């Protein structure tokens, strides 16, 4: 039977990347997506912006909403200091199965906890289940209609503190108009837009960085 695109992406990683070398995993996925098959990873151009935000922040506690194949998980986890932890939520079991193997190939499984399920179900359980007080950094890259409700849910669950940084992918393409309107007009956030392009294309897209003010 026919393989899936995530399965073919994993095969490309296992063929071209070196075990334990996160940069080679990132490069193998970017090459596959540019030259073989487009896939909805944050990509290299927006990925460099993601890298700079993470490097500047040096977060201890990171939440990623939307793992897909683990590309941005690897990008973030490779930059984390020893002892720092990344929890990544993925609703789609097939994506999660591939992402676990991509994260393992990069040798980053000790820094990453991949949780399968709905963000709306897991966000209220972060404190009691994972012993998390608050997050330092949240990367939003899941279903675009969940960005706003999940952000409000994180606020209500006390998971954001003064200075927590939210970084949202795809604010232009596919777009998250309700989320953008909220973070740009709320007195609880200081927001700025990083103009870029949709992964592996010339279409406009960008990342919105929003600092929670408490
Ligand atoms: O749905 C997305 N993510 C959540 C599911 O895992 C997503 C979609 C797209 C995209 C798709 C189709 C198109 F035509 C344009 C953009 C891009 C992304 O970066 C994304 O994160
Ligand atoms: Mg995305």
PDB file of N, CA and C in Angstrom, residues 2 7 14 25 28 33 36 51 59 65 72 84 93 99 103 106 124 131 134 140 142 147 153 184 188 195 202:
ATOM      1  N   UNK A   2       0.304   2.367  -0.419  1.00  0.00           N
ATOM      2  CA  UNK A   2       1.082   3.592  -0.645  1.00  0.00           C
ATOM      3  C   UNK A   2       1.555   4.180   0.693  1.00  0.00           C
ATOM      4  N   UNK A   7       5.835   9.516   6.216  1.00  0.00           N
ATOM      5  CA  UNK A   7       6.685   8.320   6.171  1.00  0.00           C
ATOM      6  C   UNK A   7       7.851   8.525   5.200  1.00  0.00           C
ATOM      7  N   UNK A  14      16.336   9.295   7.651  1.00  0.00           N
ATOM      8  CA  UNK A  14      17.138   8.105   7.981  1.00  0.00           C
ATOM      9  C   UNK A  14      18.187   7.825   6.915  1.00  0.00           C
ATOM     10  N   UNK A  25      19.535  16.578  10.511  1.00  0.00           N
ATOM     11  CA  UNK A  25      18.110  16.210  10.401  1.00  0.00           C
ATOM     12  C   UNK A  25      17.328  17.377   9.797  1.00  0.00           C
ATOM     13  N   UNK A  28      18.225  17.677   6.107  1.00  0.00           N
ATOM     14  CA  UNK A  28      17.628  16.590   5.306  1.00  0.00           C
ATOM     15  C   UNK A  28      16.147  16.861   5.047  1.00  0.00           C
ATOM     16  N   UNK A  33      11.862  18.730   1.344  1.00  0.00           N
ATOM     17  CA  UNK A  33      10.694  19.579   1.089  1.00  0.00           C
ATOM     18  C   UNK A  33      10.906  20.530  -0.079  1.00  0.00           C
ATOM     19  N   UNK A  36      11.823  17.345  -3.235  1.00  0.00           N
ATOM     20  CA  UNK A  36      10.960  16.175  -3.448  1.00  0.00           C
ATOM     21  C   UNK A  36       9.500  16.539  -3.232  1.00  0.00           C
ATOM     22  N   UNK A  51      14.777  30.242  15.585  1.00  0.00           N
ATOM     23  CA  UNK A  51      16.067  30.026  16.268  1.00  0.00           C
ATOM     24  C   UNK A  51      16.500  31.264  17.043  1.00  0.00           C
ATOM     25  N   UNK A  59      14.954  29.521  27.047  1.00  0.00           N
ATOM     26  CA  UNK A  59      13.848  29.076  27.901  1.00  0.00           C
ATOM     27  C   UNK A  59      14.144  27.743  28.603  1.00  0.00           C
ATOM     28  N   UNK A  65       2.696  23.618  20.349  1.00  0.00           N
ATOM     29  CA  UNK A  65       1.364  23.139  19.969  1.00  0.00           C
ATOM     30  C   UNK A  65       1.409  22.814  18.483  1.00  0.00           C
ATOM     31  N   UNK A  72      10.188  21.461  13.789  1.00  0.00           N
ATOM     32  CA  UNK A  72      10.394  22.607  14.680  1.00  0.00           C
ATOM     33  C   UNK A  72      10.738  22.146  16.101  1.00  0.00           C
ATOM     34  N   UNK A  84      16.716  21.877  30.396  1.00  0.00           N
ATOM     35  CA  UNK A  84      15.511  22.502  29.843  1.00  0.00           C
ATOM     36  C   UNK A  84      14.623  21.420  29.226  1.00  0.00           C
ATOM     37  N   UNK A  93      -2.253  10.905  15.413  1.00  0.00           N
ATOM     38  CA  UNK A  93      -1.417   9.774  15.856  1.00  0.00           C
ATOM     39  C   UNK A  93      -0.375   9.373  14.812  1.00  0.00           C
ATOM     40  N   UNK A  99       7.033  11.740  14.163  1.00  0.00           N
ATOM     41  CA  UNK A  99       7.791  12.747  14.909  1.00  0.00           C
ATOM     42  C   UNK A  99       8.673  12.111  15.980  1.00  0.00           C
ATOM     43  N   UNK A 103      12.649  12.863  16.108  1.00  0.00           N
ATOM     44  CA  UNK A 103      13.250  13.416  17.326  1.00  0.00           C
ATOM     45  C   UNK A 103      14.335  12.480  17.866  1.00  0.00           C
ATOM     46  N   UNK A 106      17.507  12.581  15.796  1.00  0.00           N
ATOM     47  CA  UNK A 106      18.287  13.775  16.142  1.00  0.00           C
ATOM     48  C   UNK A 106      18.967  13.634  17.501  1.00  0.00           C
ATOM     49  N   UNK A 124      -5.178  22.161  30.298  1.00  0.00           N
ATOM     50  CA  UNK A 124      -5.614  22.237  31.700  1.00  0.00           C
ATOM     51  C   UNK A 124      -4.944  21.213  32.621  1.00  0.00           C
ATOM     52  N   UNK A 131       3.844  18.701  36.197  1.00  0.00           N
ATOM     53  CA  UNK A 131       4.534  19.480  37.226  1.00  0.00           C
ATOM     54  C   UNK A 131       5.053  20.799  36.701  1.00  0.00           C
ATOM     55  N   UNK A 134       4.749  27.461  35.068  1.00  0.00           N
ATOM     56  CA  UNK A 134       4.446  28.326  33.901  1.00  0.00           C
ATOM     57  C   UNK A 134       5.445  28.003  32.797  1.00  0.00           C
ATOM     58  N   UNK A 140       3.212  28.212  18.678  1.00  0.00           N
ATOM     59  CA  UNK A 140       1.891  27.830  18.184  1.00  0.00           C
ATOM     60  C   UNK A 140       1.978  27.508  16.705  1.00  0.00           C
ATOM     61  N   UNK A 142      -0.325  24.648  15.419  1.00  0.00           N
ATOM     62  CA  UNK A 142      -1.302  23.571  15.258  1.00  0.00           C
ATOM     63  C   UNK A 142      -2.503  24.052  14.452  1.00  0.00           C
ATOM     64  N   UNK A 147      -5.572  28.502  17.811  1.00  0.00           N
ATOM     65  CA  UNK A 147      -4.589  29.428  18.401  1.00  0.00           C
ATOM     66  C   UNK A 147      -5.233  30.310  19.471  1.00  0.00           C
ATOM     67  N   UNK A 153      -7.073  29.751  27.037  1.00  0.00           N
ATOM     68  CA  UNK A 153      -7.053  28.634  27.982  1.00  0.00           C
ATOM     69  C   UNK A 153      -5.748  28.656  28.788  1.00  0.00           C
ATOM     70  N   UNK A 184      -2.786  41.637  19.212  1.00  0.00           N
ATOM     71  CA  UNK A 184      -2.359  42.983  18.822  1.00  0.00           C
ATOM     72  C   UNK A 184      -3.149  44.084  19.532  1.00  0.00           C
ATOM     73  N   UNK A 188      -2.744  42.989  27.515  1.00  0.00           N
ATOM     74  CA  UNK A 188      -1.925  41.973  28.196  1.00  0.00           C
ATOM     75  C   UNK A 188      -0.771  41.461  27.353  1.00  0.00           C
ATOM     76  N   UNK A 195       7.968  39.439   9.244  1.00  0.00           N
ATOM     77  CA  UNK A 195       7.553  39.110   7.863  1.00  0.00           C
ATOM     78  C   UNK A 195       8.506  38.080   7.265  1.00  0.00           C
ATOM     79  N   UNK A 202       7.351  31.252  -2.292  1.00  0.00           N
ATOM     80  CA  UNK A 202       7.514  32.700  -2.369  1.00  0.00           C
ATOM     81  C   UNK A 202       6.294  33.434  -1.825  1.00  0.00           C
TER      82      UNK A 202
END
